[in-house]
Coordinates of C-alpha atoms in Angstrom, one line a residue:
Chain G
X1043 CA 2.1 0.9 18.7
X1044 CA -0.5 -0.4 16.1
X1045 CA -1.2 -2.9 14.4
X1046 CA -3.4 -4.9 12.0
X1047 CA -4.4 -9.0 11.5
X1048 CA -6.0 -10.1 8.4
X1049 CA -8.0 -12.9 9.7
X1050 CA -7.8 -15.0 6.4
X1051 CA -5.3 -14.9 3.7
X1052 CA -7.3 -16.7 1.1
X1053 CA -11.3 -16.0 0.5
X1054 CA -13.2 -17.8 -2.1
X1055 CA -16.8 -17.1 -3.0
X1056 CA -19.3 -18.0 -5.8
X1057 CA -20.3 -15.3 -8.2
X1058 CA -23.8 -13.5 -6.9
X1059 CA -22.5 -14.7 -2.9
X1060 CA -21.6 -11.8 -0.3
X1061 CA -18.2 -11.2 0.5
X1062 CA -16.8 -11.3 4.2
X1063 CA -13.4 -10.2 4.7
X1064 CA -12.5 -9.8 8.3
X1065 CA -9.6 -7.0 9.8
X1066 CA -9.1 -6.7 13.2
X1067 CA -7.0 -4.1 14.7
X1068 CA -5.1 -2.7 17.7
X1069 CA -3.9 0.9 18.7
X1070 CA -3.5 3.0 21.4
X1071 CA -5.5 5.4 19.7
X1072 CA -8.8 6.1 18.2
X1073 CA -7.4 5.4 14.4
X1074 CA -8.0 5.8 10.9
X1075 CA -8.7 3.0 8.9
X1076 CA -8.4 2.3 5.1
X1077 CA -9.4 -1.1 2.8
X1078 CA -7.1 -1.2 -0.3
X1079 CA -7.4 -3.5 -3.2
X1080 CA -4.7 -4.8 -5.7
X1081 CA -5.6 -6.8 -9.2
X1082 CA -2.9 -8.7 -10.4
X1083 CA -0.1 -7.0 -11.8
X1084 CA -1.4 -3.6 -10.5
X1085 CA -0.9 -1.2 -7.6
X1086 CA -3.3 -0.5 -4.6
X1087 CA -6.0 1.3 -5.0
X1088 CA -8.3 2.8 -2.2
X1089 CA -11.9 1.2 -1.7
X1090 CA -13.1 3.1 1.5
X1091 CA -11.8 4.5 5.0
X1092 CA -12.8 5.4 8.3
X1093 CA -12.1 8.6 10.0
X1094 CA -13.9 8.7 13.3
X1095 CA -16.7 10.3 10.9
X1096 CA -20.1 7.7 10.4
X1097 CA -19.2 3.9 11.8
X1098 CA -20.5 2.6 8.1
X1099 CA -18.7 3.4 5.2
X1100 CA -19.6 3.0 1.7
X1101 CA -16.5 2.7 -0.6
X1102 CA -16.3 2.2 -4.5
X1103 CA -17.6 -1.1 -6.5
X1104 CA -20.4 -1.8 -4.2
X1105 CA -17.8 -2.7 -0.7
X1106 CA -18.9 -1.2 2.7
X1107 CA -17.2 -2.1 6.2
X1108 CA -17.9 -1.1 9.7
X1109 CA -16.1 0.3 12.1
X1110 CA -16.9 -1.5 15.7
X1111 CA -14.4 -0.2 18.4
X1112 CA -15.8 -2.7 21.3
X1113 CA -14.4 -5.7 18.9
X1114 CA -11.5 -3.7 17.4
X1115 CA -12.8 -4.9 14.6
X1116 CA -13.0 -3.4 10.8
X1117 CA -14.5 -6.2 8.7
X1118 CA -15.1 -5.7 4.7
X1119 CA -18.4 -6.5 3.3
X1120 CA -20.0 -6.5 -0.3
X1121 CA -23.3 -8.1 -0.8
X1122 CA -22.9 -10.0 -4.2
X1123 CA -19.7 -10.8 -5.7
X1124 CA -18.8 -10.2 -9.3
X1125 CA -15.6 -11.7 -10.7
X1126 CA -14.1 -8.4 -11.4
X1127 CA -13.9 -8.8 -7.6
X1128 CA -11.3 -10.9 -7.5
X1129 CA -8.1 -9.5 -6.4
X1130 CA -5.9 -9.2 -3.2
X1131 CA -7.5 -6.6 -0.6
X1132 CA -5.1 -5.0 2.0
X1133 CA -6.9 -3.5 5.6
X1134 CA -4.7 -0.5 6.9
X1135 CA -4.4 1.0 10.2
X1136 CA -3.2 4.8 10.5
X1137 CA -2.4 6.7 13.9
X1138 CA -5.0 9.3 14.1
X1139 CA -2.3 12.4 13.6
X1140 CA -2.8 11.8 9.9
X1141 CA 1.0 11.1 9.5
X1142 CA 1.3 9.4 6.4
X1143 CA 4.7 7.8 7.8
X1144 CA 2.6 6.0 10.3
X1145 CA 0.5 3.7 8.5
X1146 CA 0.3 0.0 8.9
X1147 CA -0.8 -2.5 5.8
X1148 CA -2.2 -6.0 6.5
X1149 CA -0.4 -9.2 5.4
X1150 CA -3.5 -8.8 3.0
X1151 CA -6.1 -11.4 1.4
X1152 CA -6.8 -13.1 -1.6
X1153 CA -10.3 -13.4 -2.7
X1154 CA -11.3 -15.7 -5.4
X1155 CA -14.6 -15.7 -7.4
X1156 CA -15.7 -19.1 -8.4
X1157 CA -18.3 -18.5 -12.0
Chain K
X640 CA -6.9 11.4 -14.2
X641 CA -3.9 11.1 -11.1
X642 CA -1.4 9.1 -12.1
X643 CA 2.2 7.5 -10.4
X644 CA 4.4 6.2 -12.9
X645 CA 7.1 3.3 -11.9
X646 CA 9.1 3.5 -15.2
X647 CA 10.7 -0.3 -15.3
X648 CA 7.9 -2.8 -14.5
X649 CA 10.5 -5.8 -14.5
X650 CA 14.0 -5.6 -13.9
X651 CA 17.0 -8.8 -14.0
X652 CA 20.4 -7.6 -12.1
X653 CA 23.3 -9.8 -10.9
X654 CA 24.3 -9.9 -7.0
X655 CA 26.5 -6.5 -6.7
X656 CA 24.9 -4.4 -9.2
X657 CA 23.8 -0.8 -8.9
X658 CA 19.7 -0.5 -9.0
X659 CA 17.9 3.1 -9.8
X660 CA 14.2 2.6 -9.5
X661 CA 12.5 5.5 -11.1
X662 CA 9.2 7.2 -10.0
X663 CA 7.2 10.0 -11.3
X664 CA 4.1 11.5 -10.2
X665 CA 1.7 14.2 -11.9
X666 CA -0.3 15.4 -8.7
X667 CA 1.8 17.9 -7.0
X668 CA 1.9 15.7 -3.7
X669 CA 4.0 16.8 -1.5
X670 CA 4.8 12.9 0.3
X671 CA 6.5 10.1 -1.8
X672 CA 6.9 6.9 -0.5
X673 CA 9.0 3.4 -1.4
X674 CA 7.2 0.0 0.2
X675 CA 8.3 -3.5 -0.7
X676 CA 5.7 -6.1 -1.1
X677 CA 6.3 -9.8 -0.8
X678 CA 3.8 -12.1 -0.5
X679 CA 2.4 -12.9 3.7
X680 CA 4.2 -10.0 4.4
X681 CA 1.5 -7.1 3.2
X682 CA 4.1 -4.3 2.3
X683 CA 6.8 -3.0 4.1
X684 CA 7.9 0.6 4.2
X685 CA 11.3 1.4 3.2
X686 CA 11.5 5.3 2.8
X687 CA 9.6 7.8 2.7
X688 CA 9.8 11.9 1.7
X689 CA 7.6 14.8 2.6
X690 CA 9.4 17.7 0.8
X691 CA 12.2 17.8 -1.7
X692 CA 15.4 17.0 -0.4
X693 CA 14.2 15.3 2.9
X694 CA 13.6 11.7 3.7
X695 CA 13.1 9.6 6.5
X696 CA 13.8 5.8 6.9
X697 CA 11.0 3.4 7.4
X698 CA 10.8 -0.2 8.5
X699 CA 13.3 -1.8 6.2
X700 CA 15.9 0.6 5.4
X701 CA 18.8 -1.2 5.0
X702 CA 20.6 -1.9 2.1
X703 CA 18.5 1.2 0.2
X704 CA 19.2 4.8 -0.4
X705 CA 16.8 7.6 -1.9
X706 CA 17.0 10.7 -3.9
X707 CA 14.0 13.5 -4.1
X708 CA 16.0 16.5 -6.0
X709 CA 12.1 17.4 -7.8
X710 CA 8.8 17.5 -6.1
X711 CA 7.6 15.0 -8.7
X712 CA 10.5 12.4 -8.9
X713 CA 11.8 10.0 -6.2
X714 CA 14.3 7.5 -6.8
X715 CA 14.9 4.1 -4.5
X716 CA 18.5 2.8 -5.1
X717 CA 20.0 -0.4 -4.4
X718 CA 23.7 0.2 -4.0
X719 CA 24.4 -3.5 -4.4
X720 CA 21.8 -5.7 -4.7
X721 CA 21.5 -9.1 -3.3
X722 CA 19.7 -11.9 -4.0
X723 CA 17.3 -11.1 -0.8
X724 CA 16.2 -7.8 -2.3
X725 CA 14.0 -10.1 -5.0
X726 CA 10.7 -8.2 -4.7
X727 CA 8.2 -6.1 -5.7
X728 CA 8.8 -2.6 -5.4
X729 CA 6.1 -0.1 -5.0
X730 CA 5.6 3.6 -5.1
X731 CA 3.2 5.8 -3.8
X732 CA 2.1 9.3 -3.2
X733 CA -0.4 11.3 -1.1
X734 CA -1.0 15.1 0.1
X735 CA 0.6 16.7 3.2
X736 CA -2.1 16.1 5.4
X737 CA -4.1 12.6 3.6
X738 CA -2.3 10.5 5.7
X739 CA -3.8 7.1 4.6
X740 CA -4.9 7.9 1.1
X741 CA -1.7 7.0 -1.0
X742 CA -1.7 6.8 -4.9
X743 CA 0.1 4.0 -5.8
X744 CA 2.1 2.7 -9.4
X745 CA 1.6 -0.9 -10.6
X746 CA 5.0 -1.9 -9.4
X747 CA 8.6 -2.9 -10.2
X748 CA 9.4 -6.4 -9.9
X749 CA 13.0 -7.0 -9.1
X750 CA 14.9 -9.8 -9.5
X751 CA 18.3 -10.6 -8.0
X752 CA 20.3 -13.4 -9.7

């Protein structure tokens, strides 16, 4: 079984301030891991993932996270925040057989960027 | 550029009607997916098809059906809604083998009166 926690549901940040939004996960396996992000009114759309490749991973718009398997931990970083930033952001956990039935989303987090 | 089209954005039905939720994508994936999204829940995975004709039952099945007669169509249908099936409705697509890396459409928000 796997599963994902979204430490925070609600983020807010000042424009120009780094981001911290913090995933940690569980699984039996060594997993696959995915950030997506959702503006208002929109579908998800994939930042970054992780596939047991580099432990860093650089996605679009300036986000990164890092994958840390001694905290189970899959936290999503960007150094300075631009409004356009602000959005719901959903951390995803897939069993490493690349199933795509076996994904599991996050209960997500809403960041807010303050001018 | 890829694209997954959800053809009603915002539907009204009455408790007991019939629901077709249309979607249509242009990338020659071979899996479609239907998740429902309400808010603290992240989103929830109600079916799910890997070739034409097949389908397999997610998390929340119940009170949905599914059609995939075209690789590029797949249909969620609410037999009789209920007031409880208020949501947001999304659909997504991916390859075979990209098991995380879904496309997704902007959405069909239901609601149930």
């Amino acid at each position: 079984a796997q599963s994902v926690t979204q430490l925070d549901s609600h983020v807010s940040v000042s424009e120009g301030t780094p981001v911290l939004l913090r995933c940690n996960y569980s699984s039996s396996y060594s997993p696959s891991l995915f950030w997506y992000v959702q503006h208002p009114n929109k579908g998800l759309q994939l930042l970054l993932k992780y596939t047991s490749a580099a432990t860093l991973v650089k996605g679009i718009n300036g986000f990164e996270a890092e994958f840390k398997k001694s905290e189970t931990s899959f936290h999503l970083t960007k150094p300075s925040a631009h409004m356009s930033d602000a959005a719901e952001y959903f951390c995803v956990v897939s069993d490493p057989s690349g199933s795509a039935r076996q994904l599991t989303f996050g209960s997500g987090t809403q960041l807010t960027v303050l001018p | 550029d890829v694209k997954v089209t959800q053809s009603s954005r915002y539907l009204v039905k009455r408790t007991g009607e019939k629901v077709f939720l249309e979607c249509v994508q242009d990338m020659d994936h071979e899996n479609m997916f239907w998740y429902r999204q309400d808010p603290g829940l992240g989103l929830r995975l109600i079916y799910f098809s890997y070739d034409v004709k097949m389908k397999e039952k997610g998390d929340i099945p119940e009170g949905y059906s599914v059609s995939r007669e075209k690789k590029e169509r797949f249909s969620l249908i609410l037999e009789s809604a209920s007031t409880n099936q208020t949501s947001m409705y999304l659909c997504a697509s991916s390859f075979l083998r990209d098991g995380g890396e879904l496309f997704f459409g902007e959405g069909s928000r239901l609601t149930v009166l």
